[in-house]
Amino acid sequence: MKNEELLMPCNKKCDFCFINYSNALSTIPIFKNIEEYEVKQIIRTTHHQVKSYSKNDVILQSGDNCNFLYIIVKGTVSAEMIELSGKTLRVETISAPNTIATAFIFGDDANCPVTVTAHDDVKIMLFHKSELLLLFQKNTTVLINYLDIVSNRARFMAEKIKQLSFKTIKSKLAHYILSISKNKNSFVFDKTQQELAFHFGVERPSIARVLSDMKEEKIITITNKKCTILNISALKEMLDS
């Protein structure tokens, strides 16, 4: 991992120019409804830190203090929780351009509850919380966007807690299928079996076995990644299994 000193952009000390990525950065939630030229100005006038990570580098360890807003400009990261049993539960995978650990910067216990790891070569721009507060004062749109992100993260985590309340793999998968189908009979899986295994903190053969059982019981059919629900009542009954 390579860390750079705290920099003022455009002083020619950066080995990576974030201004060149202003078009992509203007699409992320923190800069929603902000013109690209304004994003460039924010980068130019806000002190930031540059960090580079290689594949499998730990970006944030569970319990680390969150004093920065992390903006992924290049690469993909995963956020995972490690249970006391040693099992890994993948919370989500995040690709550039996006932010991470946004909801944990402020508060009495501003610590990261997950471990964030680089999937490949990752480039991150960091704003210290003091710089972020100054930015909020200068640009209320950024402040409103930040509050929206925190609210959405709270909703996301509430859904994760709901998923964890299901005890069996069968009930977890049933809830996942019902959620992703959005009241439609057919949908395309957004995760591979291996990714689902990480998602639920189980082994891949367990996922394959439950999906096979669902197909044999004619509850669903699967062709490639397309899933069709044949018996939604049986699927809902699995939530209590």
Coordinates of N, CA and C in Angstrom, one line a residue:
M1 N 0.8 -1.2 0.0 CA 0.0 0.0 0.0 C 0.9 1.2 0.0
K2 N 0.5 2.2 -0.8 CA 1.3 3.5 -0.9 C 0.4 4.6 -0.4
N3 N 0.9 5.3 0.6 CA 0.2 6.5 1.1 C 0.9 7.8 0.8
E4 N 0.2 8.8 0.4 CA 0.8 10.1 0.1 C 0.5 11.0 1.2
E5 N 1.3 12.1 1.3 CA 1.0 13.1 2.4 C -0.3 13.8 2.0
L6 N -0.8 14.6 3.0 CA -2.0 15.4 2.8 C -1.7 16.4 1.7
L7 N -2.5 16.5 0.7 CA -2.1 17.3 -0.5 C -3.2 18.4 -0.8
M8 N -2.7 19.5 -1.3 CA -3.6 20.4 -2.0 C -3.5 20.1 -3.5
P9 N -4.7 19.8 -4.1 CA -4.6 19.4 -5.5 C -3.9 20.4 -6.4
C10 N -3.4 20.0 -7.5 CA -2.8 20.8 -8.5 C -1.5 21.5 -8.1
N11 N -0.8 20.9 -7.0 CA 0.5 21.4 -6.7 C 1.6 20.5 -7.3
K12 N 1.2 19.6 -8.2 CA 2.1 18.8 -9.0 C 2.8 17.8 -8.1
K13 N 2.3 17.5 -6.9 CA 3.0 16.4 -6.1 C 2.2 15.1 -6.2
C14 N 1.0 15.2 -6.8 CA 0.2 14.0 -6.9 C 0.7 13.1 -8.1
D15 N 0.7 11.8 -7.9 CA 1.1 10.9 -9.0 C -0.2 10.4 -9.7
F16 N -1.3 10.9 -9.3 CA -2.6 10.5 -9.9 C -3.6 11.7 -9.8
C17 N -4.0 12.2 -11.0 CA -4.9 13.4 -11.0 C -6.3 13.0 -10.9
F18 N -7.0 13.3 -9.8 CA -8.4 13.0 -9.6 C -9.3 14.0 -10.5
I19 N -8.7 15.1 -10.9 CA -9.5 16.0 -11.7 C -9.9 15.4 -13.0
N20 N -9.0 14.5 -13.5 CA -9.2 13.8 -14.8 C -10.4 12.8 -14.6
Y21 N -10.8 12.5 -13.4 CA -11.9 11.6 -13.1 C -13.2 12.4 -12.7
S22 N -13.2 13.7 -12.9 CA -14.3 14.5 -12.4 C -15.6 14.1 -13.0
N23 N -15.6 13.6 -14.3 CA -16.8 13.2 -15.0 C -17.4 12.0 -14.3
A24 N -16.6 11.0 -13.9 CA -17.1 9.8 -13.2 C -17.5 10.2 -11.8
L25 N -16.7 11.0 -11.1 CA -17.0 11.4 -9.7 C -18.3 12.1 -9.6
S26 N -18.7 12.9 -10.7 CA -19.9 13.7 -10.6 C -21.1 12.8 -10.6
T27 N -21.0 11.4 -10.9 CA -22.1 10.5 -10.9 C -22.3 9.8 -9.6
I28 N -21.4 10.0 -8.6 CA -21.6 9.3 -7.4 C -22.6 10.1 -6.5
P29 N -23.3 9.4 -5.5 CA -24.3 10.1 -4.7 C -23.8 11.4 -4.0
I30 N -22.6 11.4 -3.5 CA -22.1 12.5 -2.7 C -22.1 13.8 -3.6
F31 N -21.9 13.6 -4.9 CA -21.9 14.8 -5.8 C -23.1 14.9 -6.7
K32 N -24.2 14.2 -6.3 CA -25.5 14.3 -7.1 C -25.9 15.7 -7.2
N33 N -26.4 16.1 -8.4 CA -27.0 17.4 -8.7 C -25.9 18.5 -8.7
I34 N -24.6 18.1 -8.8 CA -23.5 19.0 -8.9 C -22.8 18.9 -10.2
E35 N -22.7 20.0 -10.9 CA -22.1 20.0 -12.2 C -20.6 19.6 -12.2
E36 N -20.1 19.0 -13.3 CA -18.8 18.5 -13.3 C -17.7 19.6 -13.0
Y37 N -18.0 20.8 -13.5 CA -17.0 21.9 -13.2 C -16.9 22.2 -11.7
E38 N -18.1 22.0 -11.0 CA -18.1 22.3 -9.6 C -17.3 21.2 -8.9
V39 N -17.5 19.9 -9.4 CA -16.7 18.8 -8.8 C -15.2 19.1 -8.9
K40 N -14.8 19.5 -10.1 CA -13.4 19.9 -10.3 C -12.9 20.9 -9.3
Q41 N -13.8 21.9 -9.0 CA -13.5 23.0 -8.1 C -13.3 22.5 -6.7
I42 N -14.2 21.5 -6.3 CA -14.2 20.9 -5.0 C -12.8 20.2 -4.8
I43 N -12.4 19.4 -5.8 CA -11.2 18.7 -5.8 C -10.0 19.7 -5.7
R44 N -10.1 20.8 -6.4 CA -9.0 21.7 -6.4 C -8.8 22.4 -5.1
T45 N -9.9 22.7 -4.4 CA -9.9 23.5 -3.2 C -10.0 22.8 -1.9
T46 N -10.1 21.5 -1.9 CA -10.2 20.7 -0.7 C -8.9 19.8 -0.5
H47 N -8.3 20.0 0.7 CA -7.2 19.2 1.0 C -7.6 17.7 1.0
H48 N -6.8 16.8 0.4 CA -7.2 15.4 0.4 C -5.9 14.6 0.5
Q49 N -6.2 13.3 0.8 CA -5.1 12.3 0.9 C -5.2 11.3 -0.3
V50 N -4.1 10.9 -0.8 CA -4.2 9.9 -1.9 C -3.7 8.6 -1.4
K51 N -4.4 7.5 -1.6 CA -3.9 6.2 -1.2 C -4.1 5.2 -2.3
S52 N -3.1 4.3 -2.5 CA -3.2 3.2 -3.5 C -3.1 1.9 -2.7
Y53 N -3.9 0.9 -3.2 CA -3.9 -0.4 -2.6 C -3.8 -1.5 -3.7
S54 N -3.2 -2.6 -3.4 CA -3.1 -3.7 -4.3 C -4.1 -4.8 -3.9
K55 N -4.3 -5.7 -4.7 CA -5.3 -6.8 -4.4 C -5.1 -7.4 -3.1
N56 N -6.1 -7.6 -2.3 CA -6.1 -8.2 -1.0 C -5.6 -7.3 0.1
D57 N -5.2 -6.1 -0.2 CA -4.8 -5.2 0.9 C -6.0 -4.8 1.7
V58 N -5.8 -4.7 3.0 CA -6.9 -4.2 3.9 C -6.9 -2.7 3.9
I59 N -8.1 -2.1 3.5 CA -8.2 -0.7 3.4 C -8.7 -0.2 4.8
L60 N -9.7 -0.8 5.4 CA -10.2 -0.5 6.7 C -10.4 -1.8 7.5
Q61 N -9.9 -1.9 8.7 CA -10.1 -3.1 9.5 C -11.3 -2.8 10.4
S62 N -12.0 -3.8 10.7 CA -13.2 -3.7 11.6 C -12.7 -3.1 13.0
G63 N -13.3 -2.0 13.4 CA -12.9 -1.3 14.7 C -12.0 -0.1 14.4
D64 N -11.5 0.1 13.2 CA -10.7 1.2 12.9 C -11.5 2.5 13.0
N65 N -10.8 3.6 13.4 CA -11.5 4.9 13.5 C -11.7 5.4 12.1
C66 N -12.9 6.0 11.9 CA -13.3 6.5 10.6 C -13.2 8.0 10.6
N67 N -12.1 8.6 10.3 CA -11.9 10.0 10.3 C -11.9 10.6 8.9
F68 N -12.1 9.8 7.9 CA -12.1 10.3 6.5 C -13.3 9.8 5.7
L69 N -13.7 10.6 4.7 CA -14.6 10.2 3.7 C -13.8 9.5 2.6
Y70 N -14.0 8.2 2.3 CA -13.3 7.4 1.3 C -14.0 7.5 0.0
I71 N -13.4 8.0 -1.0 CA -14.0 8.0 -2.4 C -13.1 7.1 -3.3
I72 N -13.8 6.0 -3.7 CA -13.1 5.0 -4.6 C -13.1 5.6 -6.0
V73 N -12.0 5.9 -6.6 CA -11.9 6.4 -8.0 C -11.5 5.3 -9.0
K74 N -10.9 4.2 -8.5 CA -10.5 3.1 -9.4 C -10.5 1.8 -8.6
G75 N -11.1 0.8 -9.2 CA -11.1 -0.5 -8.6 C -12.3 -0.9 -7.9
T76 N -12.3 -2.1 -7.2 CA -13.4 -2.6 -6.5 C -13.0 -3.1 -5.1
V77 N -13.8 -2.9 -4.1 CA -13.6 -3.4 -2.7 C -14.7 -4.2 -2.2
S78 N -14.4 -5.0 -1.2 CA -15.5 -5.8 -0.5 C -15.5 -5.4 1.0
A79 N -16.7 -5.3 1.5 CA -16.9 -5.1 2.9 C -17.4 -6.4 3.6
E80 N -16.7 -6.9 4.6 CA -17.0 -8.2 5.2 C -17.0 -8.1 6.7
M81 N -17.9 -8.9 7.3 CA -17.9 -9.1 8.7 C -17.4 -10.5 9.0
I82 N -16.5 -10.6 10.1 CA -16.1 -12.0 10.5 C -16.7 -12.3 11.8
E83 N -17.5 -13.4 11.8 CA -18.2 -13.9 13.0 C -17.2 -14.5 14.0
L84 N -17.7 -14.7 15.2 CA -16.8 -15.3 16.2 C -16.4 -16.7 15.8
S85 N -17.3 -17.4 15.0 CA -16.9 -18.7 14.6 C -15.8 -18.7 13.5
G86 N -15.5 -17.5 13.0 CA -14.5 -17.5 12.0 C -15.1 -17.4 10.6
K87 N -16.4 -17.5 10.5 CA -17.0 -17.4 9.1 C -17.0 -16.0 8.7
T88 N -16.9 -15.8 7.4 CA -16.9 -14.5 6.8 C -18.2 -14.2 6.1
L89 N -18.8 -13.1 6.5 CA -20.1 -12.7 5.9 C -19.9 -11.4 5.0
R90 N -20.0 -11.6 3.7 CA -19.8 -10.4 2.8 C -21.0 -9.5 2.9
V91 N -20.8 -8.3 3.3 CA -21.9 -7.3 3.4 C -22.2 -6.8 2.1
E92 N -21.2 -6.4 1.3 CA -21.4 -5.8 0.0 C -20.1 -5.7 -0.8
T93 N -20.2 -5.6 -2.1 CA -19.1 -5.3 -3.0 C -19.3 -3.9 -3.6
I94 N -18.3 -3.1 -3.6 CA -18.5 -1.7 -4.1 C -17.4 -1.4 -5.1
S95 N -17.8 -0.9 -6.3 CA -16.9 -0.6 -7.4 C -16.9 0.9 -7.6
A96 N -15.8 1.4 -8.1 CA -15.6 2.8 -8.4 C -16.5 3.2 -9.6
P97 N -17.0 4.5 -9.6 CA -16.7 5.5 -8.5 C -17.8 5.4 -7.5
N98 N -17.4 5.4 -6.2 CA -18.4 5.3 -5.1 C -17.7 5.7 -3.8
T99 N -18.4 5.8 -2.7 CA -17.9 6.1 -1.4 C -18.0 4.9 -0.5
I100 N -17.2 4.8 0.5 CA -17.3 3.7 1.5 C -17.2 4.3 2.9
A101 N -17.8 3.6 3.8 CA -17.8 3.9 5.3 C -18.4 5.3 5.5
T102 N -19.3 5.8 4.6 CA -19.8 7.1 4.7 C -20.6 7.3 6.0
A103 N -21.3 6.3 6.5 CA -22.2 6.5 7.6 C -21.4 6.4 9.0
F104 N -20.1 6.2 9.0 CA -19.4 5.9 10.2 C -18.4 7.1 10.6
I105 N -18.5 8.2 9.8 CA -17.5 9.3 10.1 C -17.8 10.0 11.3
F106 N -19.1 10.3 11.6 CA -19.5 11.1 12.7 C -20.2 10.2 13.8
G107 N -20.4 10.7 14.9 CA -21.0 10.0 16.0 C -20.1 9.8 17.2
D108 N -20.7 9.3 18.3 CA -19.9 9.0 19.5 C -18.9 7.9 19.3
D109 N -19.3 6.9 18.5 CA -18.4 5.8 18.3 C -18.1 5.7 16.8
A110 N -17.2 6.5 16.3 CA -17.0 6.6 14.8 C -16.0 5.6 14.4
N111 N -16.4 4.3 14.5 CA -15.5 3.2 14.2 C -16.2 2.4 13.0
C112 N -15.3 1.8 12.2 CA -15.9 1.0 11.1 C -16.3 -0.4 11.6
P113 N -17.5 -0.8 11.3 CA -17.9 -2.1 11.8 C -17.6 -3.3 10.9
V114 N -17.0 -3.0 9.7 CA -16.7 -4.0 8.8 C -15.2 -3.9 8.4
T115 N -14.7 -5.0 7.8 CA -13.4 -5.0 7.2 C -13.5 -4.8 5.7
V116 N -12.8 -3.7 5.2 CA -12.9 -3.4 3.7 C -11.6 -3.8 3.1
T117 N -11.7 -4.6 2.0 CA -10.5 -5.2 1.4 C -10.5 -4.9 -0.1
A118 N -9.3 -4.7 -0.7 CA -9.2 -4.4 -2.1 C -9.4 -5.7 -2.9
H119 N -10.2 -5.7 -4.0 CA -10.4 -6.8 -4.9 C -9.3 -6.8 -6.0
D120 N -8.9 -5.6 -6.3 CA -7.9 -5.5 -7.3 C -7.1 -4.2 -7.0
D121 N -6.4 -3.6 -8.0 CA -5.7 -2.4 -7.7 C -6.7 -1.3 -7.5
V122 N -6.6 -0.6 -6.4 CA -7.6 0.4 -6.0 C -6.9 1.8 -5.7
K123 N -7.6 2.8 -6.1 CA -7.1 4.2 -5.9 C -8.2 4.9 -5.2
I124 N -7.8 5.6 -4.0 CA -8.8 6.2 -3.2 C -8.4 7.7 -2.9
M125 N -9.4 8.6 -2.9 CA -9.2 9.9 -2.5 C -9.9 10.1 -1.1
L126 N -9.3 10.6 -0.1 CA -9.8 10.8 1.2 C -9.9 12.2 1.6
F127 N -11.1 12.6 2.1 CA -11.3 13.9 2.7 C -11.4 13.7 4.2
H128 N -10.5 14.4 5.0 CA -10.7 14.4 6.4 C -12.0 15.0 6.9
K129 N -12.5 14.5 8.0 CA -13.8 15.0 8.5 C -13.9 16.5 8.7
S130 N -12.7 17.1 9.1 CA -12.7 18.5 9.2 C -12.9 19.2 7.9
E131 N -12.3 18.7 6.8 CA -12.4 19.2 5.5 C -13.8 19.0 5.0
L132 N -14.4 17.9 5.4 CA -15.8 17.6 5.0 C -16.8 18.5 5.6
L133 N -16.6 18.9 6.8 CA -17.4 19.9 7.5 C -17.3 21.2 6.8
L134 N -16.1 21.6 6.5 CA -16.0 22.9 5.7 C -16.7 22.8 4.4
L135 N -16.6 21.7 3.7 CA -17.3 21.5 2.4 C -18.8 21.6 2.6
F136 N -19.3 21.0 3.7 CA -20.8 21.1 4.0 C -21.2 22.6 4.2
Q137 N -20.4 23.4 4.8 CA -20.7 24.8 5.0 C -20.7 25.6 3.7
K138 N -19.8 25.2 2.8 CA -19.7 25.9 1.6 C -20.7 25.5 0.5
N139 N -21.1 24.2 0.6 CA -22.0 23.6 -0.4 C -23.0 22.8 0.2
T140 N -24.2 23.3 0.3 CA -25.3 22.6 1.0 C -25.8 21.4 0.2
T141 N -25.6 21.4 -1.1 CA -26.0 20.3 -1.9 C -25.2 19.0 -1.5
V142 N -23.9 19.2 -1.2 CA -23.1 18.1 -0.7 C -23.6 17.6 0.6
L143 N -24.0 18.5 1.5 CA -24.5 18.2 2.8 C -25.8 17.4 2.7
I144 N -26.7 17.8 1.8 CA -28.0 17.1 1.6 C -27.7 15.7 1.1
N145 N -26.8 15.6 0.1 CA -26.4 14.3 -0.5 C -25.9 13.4 0.6
Y146 N -25.0 13.9 1.5 CA -24.4 13.1 2.5 C -25.5 12.6 3.5
L147 N -26.5 13.4 3.8 CA -27.5 13.0 4.7 C -28.4 11.9 4.0
D148 N -28.6 12.1 2.7 CA -29.3 11.0 2.0 C -28.6 9.7 2.0
I149 N -27.3 9.8 1.8 CA -26.4 8.6 1.8 C -26.5 7.9 3.2
V150 N -26.4 8.6 4.3 CA -26.5 8.1 5.6 C -27.9 7.4 5.9
S151 N -28.9 8.1 5.4 CA -30.3 7.5 5.6 C -30.4 6.2 4.8
N152 N -29.9 6.2 3.5 CA -30.0 5.0 2.7 C -29.1 3.9 3.3
R153 N -28.0 4.2 3.9 CA -27.2 3.2 4.6 C -27.9 2.6 5.8
A154 N -28.6 3.4 6.5 CA -29.4 2.9 7.6 C -30.4 1.9 7.2
R155 N -31.1 2.2 6.1 CA -32.1 1.3 5.5 C -31.4 0.0 5.0
F156 N -30.3 0.2 4.4 CA -29.6 -1.0 3.9 C -29.2 -1.9 5.0
M157 N -28.7 -1.3 6.1 CA -28.2 -2.2 7.3 C -29.4 -2.8 7.9
A158 N -30.6 -2.1 8.0 CA -31.8 -2.7 8.5 C -32.2 -3.9 7.7
E159 N -32.0 -3.9 6.4 CA -32.4 -5.0 5.6 C -31.4 -6.2 5.8
K160 N -30.1 -5.8 6.1 CA -29.1 -6.8 6.4 C -29.4 -7.5 7.7
I161 N -29.8 -6.8 8.7 CA -30.2 -7.3 10.0 C -31.4 -8.3 9.8
K162 N -32.4 -7.9 9.0 CA -33.5 -8.7 8.7 C -33.1 -10.0 8.1
Q163 N -32.1 -10.0 7.1 CA -31.6 -11.2 6.5 C -31.0 -12.1 7.5
L164 N -30.3 -11.5 8.5 CA -29.6 -12.3 9.5 C -30.6 -13.0 10.5
S165 N -31.8 -12.4 10.5 CA -32.8 -13.0 11.4 C -33.3 -14.4 10.9
F166 N -33.1 -14.7 9.6 CA -33.5 -16.0 9.1 C -32.4 -17.0 9.5
K167 N -32.8 -18.1 10.1 CA -31.8 -19.0 10.7 C -31.2 -20.0 9.7
T168 N -32.0 -20.5 8.7 CA -31.5 -21.5 7.8 C -31.2 -21.0 6.4
I169 N -30.3 -21.7 5.7 CA -30.0 -21.3 4.4 C -31.2 -21.2 3.5
K170 N -32.1 -22.2 3.7 CA -33.3 -22.2 2.9 C -34.2 -20.9 3.1
S171 N -34.3 -20.5 4.3 CA -35.1 -19.3 4.6 C -34.4 -18.0 4.1
K172 N -33.0 -18.0 4.2 CA -32.2 -16.9 3.7 C -32.4 -16.8 2.2
L173 N -32.3 -17.9 1.5 CA -32.4 -17.9 0.0 C -33.8 -17.5 -0.4
A174 N -34.8 -18.0 0.3 CA -36.2 -17.7 0.0 C -36.4 -16.2 0.1
H175 N -35.9 -15.6 1.2 CA -36.0 -14.1 1.4 C -35.3 -13.4 0.3
Y176 N -34.1 -13.8 -0.1 CA -33.3 -13.2 -1.1 C -34.1 -13.2 -2.5
I177 N -34.6 -14.4 -2.8 CA -35.4 -14.5 -4.1 C -36.6 -13.6 -4.1
L178 N -37.3 -13.6 -3.0 CA -38.5 -12.8 -3.0 C -38.2 -11.3 -3.0
S179 N -37.1 -10.9 -2.4 CA -36.7 -9.5 -2.5 C -36.2 -9.1 -3.8
I180 N -35.4 -9.9 -4.5 CA -34.8 -9.5 -5.8 C -35.8 -9.6 -6.9
S181 N -36.8 -10.5 -6.7 CA -37.9 -10.6 -7.8 C -38.8 -9.4 -7.9
K182 N -38.9 -8.7 -6.8 CA -39.8 -7.5 -6.7 C -41.2 -7.7 -7.3
N183 N -41.8 -8.8 -6.8 CA -43.2 -9.2 -7.2 C -43.3 -9.6 -8.6
K184 N -42.2 -10.0 -9.3 CA -42.3 -10.5 -10.7 C -42.0 -12.0 -10.6
N185 N -42.5 -12.7 -11.7 CA -42.4 -14.1 -11.7 C -40.9 -14.5 -12.1
S186 N -40.3 -13.7 -12.9 CA -38.9 -14.0 -13.4 C -38.0 -12.9 -13.1
F187 N -36.7 -13.3 -12.9 CA -35.7 -12.3 -12.7 C -34.3 -12.9 -13.0
V188 N -33.3 -12.1 -13.0 CA -31.9 -12.6 -13.3 C -31.1 -12.5 -12.0
F189 N -30.5 -13.5 -11.6 CA -29.7 -13.5 -10.4 C -28.5 -12.5 -10.6
D190 N -28.3 -11.6 -9.6 CA -27.3 -10.6 -9.6 C -26.0 -11.1 -9.0
K191 N -26.0 -12.4 -8.5 CA -24.8 -12.9 -7.8 C -24.7 -14.4 -8.3
T192 N -23.4 -14.8 -8.4 CA -23.1 -16.2 -8.6 C -23.3 -17.0 -7.3
Q193 N -23.3 -18.3 -7.4 CA -23.5 -19.2 -6.2 C -22.4 -18.9 -5.2
Q194 N -21.2 -18.7 -5.7 CA -20.0 -18.3 -4.8 C -20.3 -17.0 -4.1
E195 N -20.8 -16.0 -4.9 CA -21.1 -14.7 -4.3 C -22.2 -14.8 -3.3
L196 N -23.2 -15.7 -3.5 CA -24.3 -15.9 -2.6 C -23.8 -16.5 -1.3
A197 N -22.8 -17.5 -1.5 CA -22.2 -18.1 -0.3 C -21.5 -17.1 0.6
F198 N -20.7 -16.2 0.0 CA -20.1 -15.1 0.7 C -21.1 -14.3 1.4
H199 N -22.2 -13.9 0.6 CA -23.2 -13.1 1.1 C -23.9 -13.6 2.4
F200 N -24.1 -14.9 2.4 CA -24.8 -15.5 3.6 C -23.8 -16.1 4.6
G201 N -22.5 -16.1 4.2 CA -21.5 -16.7 5.2 C -21.6 -18.2 5.3
V202 N -21.8 -18.9 4.1 CA -21.9 -20.3 4.1 C -21.0 -20.8 3.0
E203 N -20.9 -22.2 2.8 CA -20.1 -22.8 1.7 C -21.0 -22.8 0.5
R204 N -20.3 -22.8 -0.7 CA -21.0 -22.8 -2.0 C -21.8 -24.0 -2.2
P205 N -21.4 -25.2 -1.8 CA -22.2 -26.4 -2.0 C -23.5 -26.4 -1.3
S206 N -23.6 -25.7 -0.2 CA -24.8 -25.6 0.6 C -25.8 -24.8 -0.2
I207 N -25.4 -23.7 -0.9 CA -26.2 -22.9 -1.7 C -26.7 -23.7 -2.9
A208 N -25.8 -24.5 -3.5 CA -26.2 -25.3 -4.7 C -27.2 -26.4 -4.3
R209 N -27.1 -26.9 -3.1 CA -28.0 -28.0 -2.7 C -29.4 -27.4 -2.4
V210 N -29.5 -26.3 -1.8 CA -30.8 -25.7 -1.5 C -31.5 -25.3 -2.8
L211 N -30.8 -24.7 -3.7 CA -31.3 -24.3 -5.0 C -31.8 -25.6 -5.8
S212 N -31.0 -26.6 -5.7 CA -31.4 -27.9 -6.4 C -32.7 -28.4 -5.8
D213 N -32.8 -28.4 -4.4 CA -34.0 -28.8 -3.7 C -35.2 -28.0 -4.2
M214 N -35.1 -26.7 -4.3 CA -36.2 -25.8 -4.7 C -36.6 -26.2 -6.1
K215 N -35.7 -26.5 -7.0 CA -36.0 -26.9 -8.4 C -36.7 -28.3 -8.4
E216 N -36.3 -29.2 -7.6 CA -36.9 -30.5 -7.6 C -38.3 -30.5 -7.0
E217 N -38.5 -29.5 -6.1 CA -39.9 -29.4 -5.5 C -40.7 -28.5 -6.3
K218 N -40.2 -28.1 -7.5 CA -40.9 -27.3 -8.5 C -41.4 -25.9 -7.9
I219 N -40.5 -25.4 -7.1 CA -40.8 -24.0 -6.5 C -40.2 -23.0 -7.4
I220 N -39.1 -23.3 -8.0 CA -38.4 -22.4 -9.0 C -37.8 -23.2 -10.1
T221 N -37.5 -22.5 -11.2 CA -36.7 -23.1 -12.3 C -35.5 -22.1 -12.5
I222 N -34.4 -22.6 -12.9 CA -33.2 -21.8 -13.2 C -32.6 -22.2 -14.5
T223 N -32.5 -21.2 -15.4 CA -31.9 -21.4 -16.7 C -30.8 -20.4 -16.9
N224 N -29.5 -20.8 -16.9 CA -28.4 -19.9 -16.8 C -28.5 -19.1 -15.5
K225 N -28.7 -17.8 -15.6 CA -28.9 -17.0 -14.3 C -30.3 -16.5 -14.2
K226 N -31.2 -16.9 -15.1 CA -32.6 -16.5 -15.1 C -33.4 -17.5 -14.2
C227 N -34.1 -16.9 -13.2 CA -34.9 -17.7 -12.3 C -36.4 -17.4 -12.5
T228 N -37.2 -18.4 -12.5 CA -38.6 -18.2 -12.6 C -39.3 -18.9 -11.4
I229 N -40.1 -18.1 -10.7 CA -40.8 -18.6 -9.6 C -42.1 -19.3 -10.0
L230 N -42.2 -20.6 -9.6 CA -43.4 -21.4 -10.0 C -44.4 -21.5 -8.9
N231 N -43.9 -21.4 -7.6 CA -44.8 -21.6 -6.5 C -44.4 -20.6 -5.4
I232 N -45.0 -19.4 -5.5 CA -44.6 -18.3 -4.6 C -45.1 -18.6 -3.2
S233 N -46.2 -19.3 -3.0 CA -46.7 -19.7 -1.7 C -45.7 -20.6 -0.9
A234 N -45.2 -21.5 -1.6 CA -44.2 -22.4 -1.0 C -42.9 -21.7 -0.7
L235 N -42.6 -20.7 -1.5 CA -41.4 -19.9 -1.3 C -41.6 -19.1 0.0
K236 N -42.8 -18.5 0.2 CA -43.0 -17.7 1.4 C -43.1 -18.6 2.6
E237 N -43.5 -19.8 2.5 CA -43.6 -20.7 3.6 C -42.1 -21.1 4.1
M238 N -41.2 -21.0 3.2 CA -39.8 -21.3 3.6 C -39.2 -20.2 4.5
L239 N -39.8 -19.1 4.5 CA -39.3 -18.0 5.4 C -39.4 -18.4 6.9
D240 N -40.3 -19.3 7.2 CA -40.4 -19.8 8.6 C -39.7 -21.1 8.8
S241 N -39.0 -21.6 7.8 CA -38.3 -22.9 8.0 C -37.0 -22.8 8.8

